[in-house]
Short mmCIF file of C-alpha atoms and ligand atoms in Angstrom, two decimals:
data_model
loop_
_atom_site.label_atom_id
_atom_site.label_comp_id
_atom_site.label_asym_id
_atom_site.label_seq_id
_atom_site.Cartn_x
_atom_site.Cartn_y
_atom_site.Cartn_z
CA UNK A 1019 -11.05 -25.60 4.16
CA UNK A 1020 -14.12 -25.25 6.36
CA UNK A 1021 -14.43 -21.88 8.08
CA UNK A 1022 -12.27 -21.46 11.19
CA UNK A 1023 -14.84 -21.26 13.99
CA UNK A 1024 -14.41 -20.52 17.70
CA UNK A 1025 -15.11 -22.77 20.66
CA UNK A 1026 -14.24 -22.07 24.28
CA UNK A 1027 -11.75 -23.28 26.85
CA UNK A 1028 -14.39 -24.78 29.17
CA UNK A 1029 -16.43 -26.53 26.52
CA UNK A 1030 -19.64 -24.67 27.37
CA UNK A 1031 -20.34 -22.92 24.06
CA UNK A 1032 -23.37 -24.69 22.59
CA UNK A 1033 -22.47 -23.97 18.96
CA UNK A 1034 -19.07 -22.89 17.58
CA UNK A 1035 -19.25 -19.25 16.45
CA UNK A 1036 -17.46 -17.03 13.95
CA UNK A 1037 -14.57 -14.65 14.57
CA UNK A 1038 -16.84 -11.60 14.32
CA UNK A 1039 -19.20 -13.08 16.91
CA UNK A 1040 -16.30 -13.97 19.22
CA UNK A 1041 -14.99 -10.38 19.04
CA UNK A 1042 -18.36 -8.83 19.83
CA UNK A 1043 -19.14 -11.33 22.62
CA UNK A 1044 -15.72 -11.02 24.30
CA UNK A 1045 -16.21 -13.68 26.96
CA UNK A 1046 -17.84 -17.05 26.18
CA UNK A 1047 -21.05 -18.14 27.91
CA UNK A 1048 -20.11 -20.05 31.05
CA UNK A 1049 -17.02 -17.89 31.63
CA UNK A 1050 -14.56 -19.60 29.28
CA UNK A 1051 -12.36 -17.91 26.67
CA UNK A 1052 -12.82 -18.22 22.93
CA UNK A 1053 -10.18 -20.06 20.91
CA UNK A 1054 -10.09 -20.76 17.16
CA UNK A 1055 -10.67 -24.41 16.28
CA UNK A 1056 -7.67 -24.34 13.98
CA UNK A 1057 -4.24 -22.71 14.44
CA UNK A 1058 -2.78 -22.10 10.98
CA UNK A 1059 0.86 -22.84 10.19
CA UNK A 1060 3.30 -20.97 7.99
CA UNK A 1061 6.24 -22.53 6.16
CA UNK A 1062 9.65 -20.96 6.81
CA UNK A 1063 9.46 -19.42 3.33
CA UNK A 1064 6.01 -17.90 3.99
CA UNK A 1065 7.36 -16.53 7.20
CA UNK A 1066 10.54 -15.00 5.79
CA UNK A 1067 8.59 -13.47 2.89
CA UNK A 1068 6.72 -11.30 5.41
CA UNK A 1069 9.87 -9.20 5.88
CA UNK A 1070 9.31 -7.70 2.42
CA UNK A 1071 5.91 -6.28 3.40
CA UNK A 1072 5.04 -3.25 5.51
CA UNK A 1073 3.85 -4.17 9.00
CA UNK A 1074 0.16 -3.54 8.19
CA UNK A 1075 0.31 -6.15 5.45
CA UNK A 1076 2.18 -8.61 7.66
CA UNK A 1077 -0.73 -8.35 10.08
CA UNK A 1078 -3.30 -8.76 7.30
CA UNK A 1079 -1.52 -11.94 6.10
CA UNK A 1080 -1.68 -13.47 9.57
CA UNK A 1081 -5.39 -12.67 10.01
CA UNK A 1082 -6.15 -14.16 6.62
CA UNK A 1083 -4.20 -17.29 7.64
CA UNK A 1084 -6.58 -17.48 10.62
CA UNK A 1085 -9.39 -17.26 8.07
CA UNK A 1086 -11.35 -14.60 9.94
CA UNK A 1087 -14.82 -13.91 8.55
CA UNK A 1088 -14.26 -10.36 7.29
CA UNK A 1089 -13.69 -9.65 3.59
CA UNK A 1090 -9.99 -9.57 2.56
CA UNK A 1091 -10.27 -5.97 1.39
CA UNK A 1092 -11.80 -4.95 4.73
CA UNK A 1093 -8.90 -6.57 6.56
CA UNK A 1094 -6.38 -4.77 4.35
CA UNK A 1095 -8.09 -1.41 4.83
CA UNK A 1096 -8.41 -1.84 8.60
CA UNK A 1097 -4.77 -2.81 9.01
CA UNK A 1098 -3.61 0.19 6.96
CA UNK A 1099 -5.48 2.41 9.47
CA UNK A 1100 -4.34 0.41 12.49
CA UNK A 1101 -0.61 0.37 11.80
CA UNK A 1102 0.06 3.67 10.01
CA UNK A 1103 0.93 7.25 10.88
CA UNK A 1104 -0.51 6.79 14.40
CA UNK A 1105 2.82 5.05 15.20
CA UNK A 1106 5.97 7.16 15.46
CA UNK A 1107 8.15 4.65 13.59
CA UNK A 1108 7.19 3.33 10.16
CA UNK A 1109 8.48 -0.11 11.15
CA UNK A 1110 5.70 0.01 13.86
CA UNK A 1111 7.63 -2.18 16.33
CA UNK A 1112 11.33 -1.97 15.46
CA UNK A 1113 13.91 -4.34 16.91
CA UNK A 1114 16.95 -2.73 18.57
CA UNK A 1115 19.91 -5.06 19.06
CA UNK A 1116 21.93 -4.46 22.22
CA UNK A 1117 24.43 -7.20 21.28
CA UNK A 1118 24.64 -9.78 18.50
CA UNK A 1119 22.41 -12.09 20.55
CA UNK A 1120 20.24 -9.74 22.63
CA UNK A 1121 17.44 -8.07 20.70
CA UNK A 1122 14.79 -5.71 22.06
CA UNK A 1123 11.36 -5.69 20.39
CA UNK A 1124 10.05 -2.15 20.98
CA UNK A 1125 6.29 -2.43 21.30
CA UNK A 1126 5.72 1.15 22.45
CA UNK A 1127 5.81 3.29 19.31
CA UNK A 1128 2.01 3.66 19.25
CA UNK A 1129 -0.05 6.69 20.32
CA UNK A 1130 0.04 6.02 24.09
CA UNK A 1131 3.66 4.77 24.28
CA UNK A 1132 2.77 1.39 25.81
CA UNK A 1133 2.49 -2.04 24.22
CA UNK A 1134 -1.28 -2.13 24.77
CA UNK A 1135 -1.50 0.00 21.61
CA UNK A 1136 -0.34 -2.94 19.47
CA UNK A 1137 -3.64 -4.64 20.27
CA UNK A 1138 -5.89 -1.70 21.17
CA UNK A 1139 -5.31 0.14 17.92
CA UNK A 1140 -6.56 -3.02 16.22
CA UNK A 1141 -9.37 -4.46 18.39
CA UNK A 1142 -11.73 -1.44 18.07
CA UNK A 1143 -11.56 -1.64 14.30
CA UNK A 1144 -12.28 -5.37 14.37
CA UNK A 1145 -15.04 -4.67 16.85
CA UNK A 1146 -16.74 -2.02 14.77
CA UNK A 1147 -16.38 -3.97 11.50
CA UNK A 1148 -17.63 -7.14 13.19
CA UNK A 1149 -20.65 -5.36 14.68
CA UNK A 1150 -21.46 -3.77 11.30
CA UNK A 1151 -21.28 -7.11 9.54
CA UNK A 1152 -23.48 -8.79 12.16
CA UNK A 1153 -25.97 -5.93 11.82
CA UNK A 1154 -26.08 -6.44 8.06
CA UNK A 1155 -26.62 -10.16 8.64
CA UNK A 1156 -29.54 -9.27 10.92
CA UNK A 1157 -27.82 -10.81 13.97
CA UNK A 1158 -27.43 -7.56 15.89
CA UNK A 1159 -29.46 -4.38 16.15
CA UNK A 1160 -27.82 -2.20 18.79
CA UNK A 1161 -24.72 -0.14 19.48
CA UNK A 1162 -22.12 -0.54 22.22
CA UNK A 1163 -20.70 1.28 25.18
CA UNK A 1164 -17.29 0.08 26.34
CA UNK A 1165 -16.75 0.47 30.06
CA UNK A 1166 -13.20 0.14 31.38
CA UNK A 1167 -11.79 0.29 34.90
CA UNK A 1168 -8.09 1.09 34.71
CA UNK A 1169 -5.09 1.40 37.00
CA UNK A 1170 -3.51 3.62 34.33
CA UNK A 1171 -2.23 2.25 31.03
CA UNK A 1172 -5.08 0.18 29.64
CA UNK A 1173 -7.61 2.98 29.99
CA UNK A 1174 -5.61 5.40 27.90
CA UNK A 1175 -4.82 2.82 25.21
CA UNK A 1176 -8.52 1.84 25.06
CA UNK A 1177 -9.63 5.50 24.81
CA UNK A 1178 -7.19 6.14 22.01
CA UNK A 1179 -8.22 2.93 20.22
CA UNK A 1180 -11.99 3.48 20.42
CA UNK A 1181 -12.06 7.23 19.92
CA UNK A 1182 -14.36 8.20 17.07
CA UNK A 1183 -14.97 4.55 16.15
CA UNK A 1184 -18.45 4.05 14.63
CA UNK A 1185 -21.26 2.60 16.72
CA UNK A 1186 -19.22 2.50 19.93
CA UNK A 1187 -18.70 4.88 22.83
CA UNK A 1188 -16.20 4.44 25.65
CA UNK A 1189 -16.18 5.43 29.32
CA UNK A 1190 -13.07 4.94 31.45
CA UNK A 1191 -12.84 5.00 35.25
CA UNK A 1192 -9.59 5.40 37.14
CA UNK A 1193 -8.93 5.71 40.90
CA UNK A 1194 -8.94 9.44 41.67
CA UNK A 1195 -5.47 10.36 42.97
CA UNK A 1196 -4.26 6.80 42.32
CA UNK A 1197 -2.53 7.24 38.95
CA UNK A 1198 0.63 9.14 37.99
CA UNK A 1199 0.55 12.74 36.73
CA UNK A 1200 1.40 11.50 33.21
CA UNK A 1201 -1.31 8.82 33.30
CA UNK A 1202 -3.88 11.28 34.63
CA UNK A 1203 -3.12 13.88 31.97
CA UNK A 1204 -3.07 11.24 29.22
CA UNK A 1205 -6.67 10.38 30.09
CA UNK A 1206 -8.02 13.79 31.14
CA UNK A 1207 -6.88 15.40 27.86
CA UNK A 1208 -8.26 12.60 25.66
CA UNK A 1209 -9.55 13.78 22.29
CA UNK A 1210 -12.62 12.36 20.54
CA UNK A 1211 -16.40 12.82 20.49
CA UNK A 1212 -17.41 9.40 21.87
CA UNK A 1213 -15.22 9.33 24.98
CA UNK A 1214 -15.73 10.00 28.69
CA UNK A 1215 -13.35 9.76 31.64
CA UNK A 1216 -14.24 9.63 35.34
CA UNK A 1217 -12.09 9.73 38.44
CA UNK A 1218 -13.58 7.37 41.02
CA UNK A 1219 -13.32 7.90 44.78
CA UNK A 1220 -11.43 4.89 46.16
CA UNK A 1221 -8.59 2.66 44.98
CA UNK A 1222 -8.29 0.55 41.82
CA UNK A 1223 -10.02 -2.38 43.48
CA UNK A 1224 -13.06 -0.21 44.27
CA UNK A 1225 -13.03 0.98 40.69
CA UNK A 1226 -12.87 -2.55 39.29
CA UNK A 1227 -15.50 -3.88 41.68
CA UNK A 1228 -17.77 -0.99 40.68
CA UNK A 1229 -17.35 -1.86 36.98
CA UNK A 1230 -17.99 -5.57 37.65
CA UNK A 1231 -21.18 -4.76 39.52
CA UNK A 1232 -22.41 -2.64 36.64
CA UNK A 1233 -21.68 -5.47 34.19
CA UNK A 1234 -23.61 -7.85 36.47
CA UNK A 1235 -26.70 -5.62 36.77
CA UNK A 1236 -29.26 -7.16 34.39
CA UNK A 1237 -31.89 -4.50 35.04
CA UNK A 1238 -29.42 -1.83 33.97
CA UNK A 1239 -28.50 -3.82 30.84
CA UNK A 1240 -32.18 -4.09 29.88
CA UNK A 1241 -32.72 -0.39 30.43
CA UNK A 1242 -29.68 0.54 28.33
CA UNK A 1243 -30.83 -1.67 25.52
CA UNK A 1244 -34.50 -0.72 25.55
CA UNK A 1245 -34.15 3.02 26.15
CA UNK A 1246 -30.89 3.70 24.35
CA UNK A 1247 -30.26 0.76 22.01
CA UNK A 1248 -26.90 0.18 23.64
CA UNK A 1249 -25.18 -2.92 25.10
CA UNK A 1250 -22.26 -2.77 27.51
CA UNK A 1251 -18.98 -4.37 26.57
CA UNK A 1252 -15.44 -4.46 27.94
CA UNK A 1253 -12.19 -4.21 26.05
CA UNK A 1254 -10.19 -6.50 28.27
CA UNK A 1255 -7.36 -8.76 27.28
CA UNK A 1256 -9.40 -11.94 27.17
CA UNK A 1257 -10.97 -10.86 23.84
CA UNK A 1258 -9.53 -12.97 21.00
CA UNK A 1259 -9.57 -9.83 18.84
CA UNK A 1260 -7.08 -8.33 21.25
CA UNK A 1261 -4.86 -11.40 21.47
CA UNK A 1262 -4.47 -12.15 17.77
CA UNK A 1263 -2.76 -8.82 16.90
CA UNK A 1264 -0.08 -9.73 19.42
CA UNK A 1265 0.86 -12.89 17.53
CA UNK A 1266 1.82 -10.76 14.54
CA UNK A 1267 4.76 -8.98 16.13
CA UNK A 1268 6.55 -12.19 17.08
CA UNK A 1269 6.17 -13.56 13.55
CA UNK A 1270 7.24 -10.21 12.16
CA UNK A 1271 10.26 -9.79 14.47
CA UNK A 1272 11.62 -13.22 13.54
CA UNK A 1273 11.31 -12.49 9.81
CA UNK A 1274 12.92 -9.08 10.32
CA UNK A 1275 15.90 -10.44 12.28
CA UNK A 1276 16.60 -12.93 9.49
CA UNK A 1277 16.17 -10.29 6.77
CA UNK A 1278 18.59 -8.00 8.64
CA UNK A 1279 21.21 -10.77 8.76
CA UNK A 1280 21.06 -10.97 12.56
CA UNK A 1281 19.67 -14.50 12.72
CA UNK A 1282 20.09 -17.56 10.51
CA UNK A 1283 16.89 -18.70 8.75
CA UNK A 1284 15.44 -21.47 10.90
CA UNK A 1285 17.68 -20.79 13.92
CA UNK A 1286 15.97 -20.87 17.29
CA UNK A 1287 15.21 -17.62 19.07
CA UNK A 1288 14.20 -17.57 22.74
CA UNK A 1289 11.70 -14.93 23.84
CA UNK A 1290 11.43 -13.14 27.20
CA UNK A 1291 8.21 -11.34 28.10
CA UNK A 1292 7.38 -9.16 31.13
CA UNK A 1293 4.15 -10.83 32.10
CA UNK A 1294 0.93 -9.81 33.84
CA UNK A 1295 -2.26 -11.20 32.36
CA UNK A 1296 -0.32 -13.70 30.21
CA UNK A 1297 -1.63 -12.23 26.93
CA UNK A 1298 1.69 -11.13 25.49
CA UNK A 1299 3.55 -14.35 26.22
CA UNK A 1300 0.60 -16.48 25.05
CA UNK A 1301 0.84 -14.67 21.71
CA UNK A 1302 4.49 -15.78 21.50
CA UNK A 1303 3.34 -19.35 22.14
CA UNK A 1304 0.81 -19.13 19.29
CA UNK A 1305 3.51 -17.69 17.00
CA UNK A 1306 5.61 -20.74 17.83
CA UNK A 1307 2.66 -23.03 17.10
CA UNK A 1308 2.30 -21.30 13.74
CA UNK A 1309 5.80 -22.43 12.84
CA UNK A 1310 8.03 -19.55 13.94
CA UNK A 1311 11.28 -21.18 15.18
CA UNK A 1312 10.99 -19.89 18.72
CA UNK A 1313 12.78 -21.78 21.49
CA UNK A 1314 12.04 -21.32 25.16
CA UNK A 1315 9.52 -18.75 26.31
CA UNK A 1316 10.81 -16.92 29.38
CA UNK A 1317 8.08 -15.58 31.63
CA UNK A 1318 9.42 -12.60 33.62
CA UNK A 1319 7.60 -11.64 36.82
CA UNK A 1320 8.16 -8.86 39.33
CA UNK A 1321 7.66 -9.41 43.07
CA UNK A 1322 4.11 -10.57 42.33
CA UNK A 1323 5.53 -13.97 41.42
CA UNK A 1324 2.45 -16.17 41.14
CA UNK A 1325 3.35 -17.15 37.55
CA UNK A 1326 6.98 -17.88 38.36
CA UNK A 1327 5.88 -20.15 41.19
CA UNK A 1328 3.33 -21.84 38.94
CA UNK A 1329 5.86 -22.52 36.19
CA UNK A 1330 8.36 -23.84 38.72
CA UNK A 1331 5.96 -26.00 40.75
CA UNK A 1332 2.78 -26.73 38.77
CA UNK A 1333 0.61 -25.18 41.48
CA UNK A 1334 -1.14 -21.86 40.94
CA UNK A 1335 -1.83 -20.50 44.38
CA UNK A 1336 -3.28 -17.15 45.40
CA UNK A 1337 -4.68 -18.33 48.75
CA UNK A 1338 -1.95 -16.75 50.90
CA UNK A 1339 -0.46 -14.28 48.52
CA UNK A 1340 -0.30 -10.57 49.17
CA UNK A 1341 -0.48 -8.10 46.35
CA UNK A 1342 2.83 -6.18 46.26
CA UNK A 1343 3.34 -2.71 44.79
CA UNK A 1344 6.27 -2.59 42.37
CA UNK A 1345 7.94 -0.17 39.91
CA UNK A 1346 6.28 -2.22 37.11
CA UNK A 1347 2.58 -1.77 37.99
CA UNK A 1348 1.20 -3.24 34.76
CA UNK A 1349 2.55 -6.63 35.91
CA UNK A 1350 1.09 -6.36 39.41
CA UNK A 1351 -1.48 -9.09 39.16
CA UNK A 1352 -2.70 -12.17 41.00
CA UNK A 1353 -5.13 -13.76 38.57
CA UNK A 1354 -3.60 -14.07 35.12
CA UNK A 1355 -6.64 -14.57 32.95
CA UNK A 1356 -5.01 -15.67 29.69
CA UNK A 1357 -3.22 -18.54 31.43
CA UNK A 1358 -6.51 -20.38 30.90
CA UNK A 1359 -6.00 -20.39 27.13
CA UNK A 1360 -2.39 -21.51 27.58
CA UNK A 1361 -3.40 -24.48 29.73
CA UNK A 1362 -6.15 -25.37 27.28
CA UNK A 1363 -3.50 -25.68 24.58
CA UNK A 1364 -0.94 -27.51 26.75
CA UNK A 1365 -3.51 -30.13 27.81
CA UNK A 1366 -4.26 -30.89 24.17
CA UNK A 1367 -7.47 -28.85 24.48
CA UNK A 1368 -8.97 -30.65 27.45
CA UNK A 1369 -11.89 -28.35 28.29
CA UNK A 1370 -13.00 -30.56 31.18
CA UNK A 1371 -9.63 -30.26 32.93
CA UNK A 1372 -9.67 -26.47 32.46
CA UNK A 1373 -13.22 -26.12 33.82
CA UNK A 1374 -12.13 -28.14 36.88
CA UNK A 1375 -9.01 -26.07 37.56
CA UNK A 1376 -10.85 -22.79 37.13
CA UNK A 1377 -13.46 -24.03 39.56
CA UNK A 1378 -10.69 -24.95 42.06
CA UNK A 1379 -9.23 -21.47 41.64
CA UNK A 1380 -12.59 -19.88 42.42
CA UNK A 1381 -13.45 -22.06 45.40
CA UNK A 1382 -10.02 -22.87 46.92
CA UNK A 1383 -7.93 -20.00 45.51
CA UNK A 1384 -5.49 -22.55 44.03
CA UNK A 1385 -5.21 -25.33 41.49
CA UNK A 1386 -2.62 -27.93 40.61
CA UNK A 1387 -2.12 -29.24 37.08
CA UNK A 1388 -1.52 -32.96 36.39
CA UNK A 1389 2.01 -34.33 35.76
CA UNK A 1390 1.67 -34.46 31.97
CA UNK A 1391 0.54 -30.87 31.74
CA UNK A 1392 3.27 -29.78 34.13
CA UNK A 1393 5.84 -31.51 31.89
CA UNK A 1394 4.43 -29.51 28.95
CA UNK A 1395 4.69 -26.30 30.97
CA UNK A 1396 8.33 -27.07 31.81
CA UNK A 1397 9.17 -27.90 28.19
CA UNK A 1398 7.70 -24.63 26.95
CA UNK A 1399 8.45 -22.05 29.65
CA UNK A 1400 11.07 -21.01 32.14
CA UNK A 1401 10.42 -18.22 34.61
CA UNK A 1402 12.12 -15.92 37.06
CA UNK A 1403 10.92 -13.20 39.38
CA UNK A 1404 12.89 -9.97 39.73
CA UNK A 1405 12.70 -7.94 42.92
CA UNK A 1406 12.07 -4.20 42.98
CA UNK A 1407 15.63 -3.15 43.82
CA UNK A 1408 17.10 -5.39 41.10
CA UNK A 1409 14.65 -3.94 38.59
CA UNK A 1410 15.88 -0.41 39.23
CA UNK A 1411 19.55 -1.49 39.28
CA UNK A 1412 19.02 -3.10 35.88
CA UNK A 1413 17.81 0.17 34.34
CA UNK A 1414 21.07 1.82 35.42
CA UNK A 1415 23.23 -1.16 34.39
CA UNK A 1416 21.75 -1.37 30.88
CA UNK A 1417 22.17 2.38 30.43
CA UNK A 1418 25.84 2.11 31.49
CA UNK A 1419 26.59 -0.93 29.34
CA UNK A 1420 24.54 -0.27 26.22
CA UNK A 1421 23.50 3.39 26.41
CA UNK A 1422 19.89 2.16 26.19
CA UNK A 1423 17.24 3.51 28.55
CA UNK A 1424 14.57 0.99 29.57
CA UNK A 1425 11.29 1.30 31.41
CA UNK A 1426 10.89 -0.82 34.59
CA UNK A 1427 8.74 -3.52 32.89
CA UNK A 1428 11.35 -4.06 30.20
CA UNK A 1429 14.08 -4.09 32.85
CA UNK A 1430 12.34 -6.97 34.64
CA UNK A 1431 12.36 -8.92 31.38
CA UNK A 1432 15.96 -8.00 30.61
CA UNK A 1433 17.20 -9.26 33.95
CA UNK A 1434 15.08 -12.42 33.82
CA UNK A 1435 16.49 -13.14 30.34
CA UNK A 1436 20.04 -12.75 31.65
CA UNK A 1437 19.27 -15.21 34.44
CA UNK A 1438 17.50 -17.80 32.28
CA UNK A 1439 19.18 -17.70 28.90
CA UNK A 1440 21.15 -20.55 27.36
CA UNK A 1441 22.76 -20.86 23.92
CA UNK A 1442 20.01 -19.26 21.84
CA UNK A 1443 19.80 -15.56 21.05
CA UNK A 1444 17.03 -13.81 22.98
CA UNK A 1445 14.27 -11.43 21.94
CA UNK A 1446 13.11 -9.23 24.83
CA UNK A 1447 9.62 -7.76 24.62
CA UNK A 1448 9.88 -4.09 25.60
CA UNK A 1449 6.43 -3.02 26.72
CA UNK A 1450 6.63 0.69 27.54
CA UNK A 1451 8.63 3.79 26.74
CA UNK A 1452 10.71 4.83 29.75
CA UNK A 1453 8.98 8.24 29.87
CA UNK A 1454 5.71 6.60 30.97
CA UNK A 1455 7.44 5.68 34.23
CA UNK A 1456 9.76 8.65 34.76
CA UNK A 1457 9.55 8.61 38.57
CA UNK A 1458 11.01 5.11 38.83
CA UNK A 1459 13.52 5.75 36.07
CA UNK A 1460 14.68 8.76 38.10
CA UNK A 1461 14.97 6.57 41.21
CA UNK A 1462 17.01 4.05 39.21
CA UNK A 1463 19.41 6.68 37.91
CA UNK A 1464 19.91 8.31 41.33
CA UNK A 1465 20.17 5.22 43.50
CA UNK A 1466 16.90 5.98 45.31
CA UNK A 1467 15.27 2.85 46.76
CA UNK A 1468 12.01 1.59 45.24
CA UNK A 1469 9.06 3.30 46.93
CA UNK A 1470 11.25 5.91 48.65
CA UNK A 1471 10.19 9.54 48.18
CA UNK A 1472 11.82 11.65 45.47
CA UNK A 1473 13.76 14.75 46.61
CA UNK A 1474 11.31 17.63 47.22
CA UNK A 1475 12.45 19.68 44.21
CA UNK A 1476 12.02 16.66 41.91
CA UNK A 1477 8.70 15.63 43.46
CA UNK A 1478 7.41 19.15 42.70
CA UNK A 1479 7.92 18.68 38.95
CA UNK A 1480 5.12 17.68 36.60
CA UNK A 1481 5.55 14.32 34.85
CA UNK A 1482 6.60 16.13 31.66
CA UNK A 1483 9.17 18.26 33.50
CA UNK A 1484 10.60 15.20 35.21
CA UNK A 1485 10.99 13.48 31.85
CA UNK A 1486 12.80 16.52 30.45
CA UNK A 1487 15.16 16.43 33.42
CA UNK A 1488 15.92 12.73 32.80
CA UNK A 1489 16.39 13.45 29.09
CA UNK A 1490 18.96 16.16 29.89
CA UNK A 1491 20.79 13.96 32.38
CA UNK A 1492 21.02 10.90 30.12
CA UNK A 1493 21.06 12.41 26.64
CA UNK A 1494 18.01 10.27 25.79
CA UNK A 1495 15.86 13.03 24.37
CA UNK A 1496 13.51 10.84 22.32
CA UNK A 1497 10.38 11.54 24.41
CA UNK A 1498 7.32 10.65 22.30
CA UNK A 1499 5.26 13.68 21.32
CA UNK A 1500 2.11 12.28 22.93
CA UNK A 1501 3.88 12.39 26.31
CA UNK A 1502 5.97 15.52 25.76
CA UNK A 1503 2.95 17.72 24.93
CA UNK A 1504 0.74 16.72 27.88
CA UNK A 1505 1.29 19.89 29.94
CA UNK A 1506 0.12 22.02 27.00
CA UNK A 1507 -3.17 20.24 26.24
CA UNK A 1508 -6.51 21.37 27.69
CA UNK A 1509 -7.95 19.16 30.45
CA UNK A 1510 -11.34 17.97 29.15
CA UNK A 1511 -12.45 15.65 31.96
CA UNK A 1512 -12.55 16.58 35.64
CA UNK A 1513 -15.60 14.73 36.94
CA UNK A 1514 -15.09 12.59 40.06
CA UNK A 1515 -17.80 10.09 41.03
CA UNK A 1516 -18.45 7.65 43.88
CA UNK A 1517 -17.75 3.97 43.33
CA UNK A 1518 -21.23 2.57 44.06
CA UNK A 1519 -23.04 0.69 41.31
CA UNK A 1520 -25.79 3.33 41.15
CA UNK A 1521 -23.25 6.18 40.95
CA UNK A 1522 -21.41 4.62 38.02
CA UNK A 1523 -24.64 3.73 36.25
CA UNK A 1524 -25.94 7.28 36.64
CA UNK A 1525 -22.70 8.66 35.21
CA UNK A 1526 -22.84 6.23 32.28
CA UNK A 1527 -26.45 7.20 31.53
CA UNK A 1528 -25.55 10.90 31.65
CA UNK A 1529 -22.77 10.27 29.19
CA UNK A 1530 -25.10 8.37 26.84
CA UNK A 1531 -27.76 11.08 26.98
CA UNK A 1532 -25.20 13.74 26.13
CA UNK A 1533 -23.90 11.66 23.23
CA UNK A 1534 -27.35 10.94 21.89
CA UNK A 1535 -28.41 14.59 22.25
CA UNK A 1536 -25.32 15.71 20.33
CA UNK A 1537 -26.01 13.12 17.64
CA UNK A 1538 -29.55 14.50 17.04
CA UNK A 1539 -28.18 18.07 16.91
CA UNK A 1540 -26.06 17.26 13.86
C1 LIG B 737 -0.08 -4.85 30.20
C2 LIG B 737 1.39 -4.69 30.36
C3 LIG B 737 2.23 -5.79 30.63
C4 LIG B 737 1.69 -7.19 30.85
O1 LIG B 737 1.23 -7.79 29.66
P1 LIG B 737 0.26 -9.07 29.72
O2 LIG B 737 -0.15 -9.31 28.33
O3 LIG B 737 -0.89 -8.67 30.60
O4 LIG B 737 1.04 -10.20 30.30
C5 LIG B 737 3.59 -5.57 30.73
N1 LIG B 737 4.11 -4.32 30.59
C6 LIG B 737 3.35 -3.25 30.33
C7 LIG B 737 3.98 -1.90 30.23
C8 LIG B 737 1.96 -3.38 30.19
O5 LIG B 737 1.21 -2.30 29.96
#
C-alpha cells in the first residue's frame, strides 16, 4: 500500500503531506483541517482480538492501521509511556455498566481527571517524535513553544501532556479570577521544567483574542525564530494527532464489551457523546467507518444548542445566538471546529462545498448544507439539548437509581441518551470526574438552582474541602489523588499579565529567556 498521506478539508494543500508533518503543522495552509487520504478498516475478528491486549497496544495497533510514518517500535514505546502508570486504572478507560444496556465509558482516569488526557497524553509524544524525525530528515531546524488560552480544563491537560517533553515548552493563559479554585490550583501547582502559567486580566474571550493576536503577529514569529530558534504552535483539538487517539477508545470499548459478555459480537451499539468542539463524537464516527458496529451517534448539547439545531435542521446558525453559561462549561461553544471534518466526510470529501460553507460561516455567521448532506447527517446522528436544571436533576436521579455519581457533562449525555435511545444498547462517553465540578455537583445534590449561590459556609470551602464534603455525604470517596492533594502542593505560578498582544509577547519572551538561561547553566 502507498503511504497514507494527509490532505485538507478545503482542498488548499498544494502537496499531500505525511502524518508527522500534519502533527507539527496543526492547521493546514488556507485554514482547512488535515485528514488522512485513507481510513483503514478492521474485520470483526481484528477488532475483537484487541480485547486481549493492554490498552497501550490497542492504541499502537490502530495507529499502525493508519500507517503513520513513525517506526513501529517508536509507536510501541510512545504508547507504553502514554497509557501507563499516569492513569489511575490499568484498563485506562474502563466501562462501567449501569444496566445491561447502558454502559458508561470513563474517559477521566488520566492525570488531570478529564477526558482531554486521552488525547493530550498522546499528542505531545507524537509531536516531539514527529519534530525529531523531521529534524533528522533535514526538514526542520527549530524547537517549539506551545501557547494555550484556556477556560480551565484544556490548559491543565496540555500542561500535563507537554511537561518535560523534549524540544517543546508550553505557556498557558487563563482568565484571572475566571476559573474554579480546583482549576486554578491544578494549573498554578503544575510540575515540570518547561512550563509557565499566566493569569490574564479579563475574561476568557480576552485571553483567547490575545493568544490569536500573538499567533497572527509575523514580526514576533520571525523574532522568536531568529533570536531563539523557536516556532509557536497550539495544541488545539483540530490537530489530527489529537483526534486519532480518541478513535482508539471507541474501538477498544466495543471489543471490551464483547469480551466481557455484555454485547454480542457484531451487535450494534449506539454512542452518546457530550459535545463541544465535535472532536470526541467525530472520533466515534471514524471508529464506525473503521468497521466498529456502532449504530446511531447521539450528539448531546447543553443550553448552547447550536449543534442540536444543526442536526435537526441542516442550518448552522450563530448569527443571533447568545453564549449561555451552563454547569457543563467545556461544552459551552458556538463554533464547533471539528464539524468541518465531519461534513467533509459526509459530503463524500467535497472540499469545494466545505470551503463554501466555511466562508458563509465567516461572512454571514451561518451556513446551510445541501439536501443530500443533510440526509447523511440525519442517518448518522440524532441530537438533543439538555437545559441546566435538567442536567443537575439528572446527577441526583442517576445517584438515586444507580448509586453512580456523574459530572455535569456526563449527565447531559446521560439524559440525552435516555431521550433519544431506541432498541440498541448505549455507550455514554463520560468526560470528567465529578470532583472537577464539585460546586455544581453540590447544587445538584442539594436542590440548589443552576447559577444560584452556594450557602455561605459551603462557598467558604476550598475546592478540595467541598469535594471531601460531597464524598462524605454520598459515600463516593474515590477522589483522584491529583485533585485530592491540590491544597497541599506549593503554588508555583502567580504572575498576572495584561491581555494586550505586546504584554503576552513580553511574557512569552521572558519565559523563553529563563528557559534558555537555565539550559546553558546545566
Ligand atoms: C472538551 C470537553 C468536552 C467536549 O468535547 P469535544 O471533543 O470538544 O466535543 C466535553 N466534556 C468535557 C469534560 C470536556 O473537557
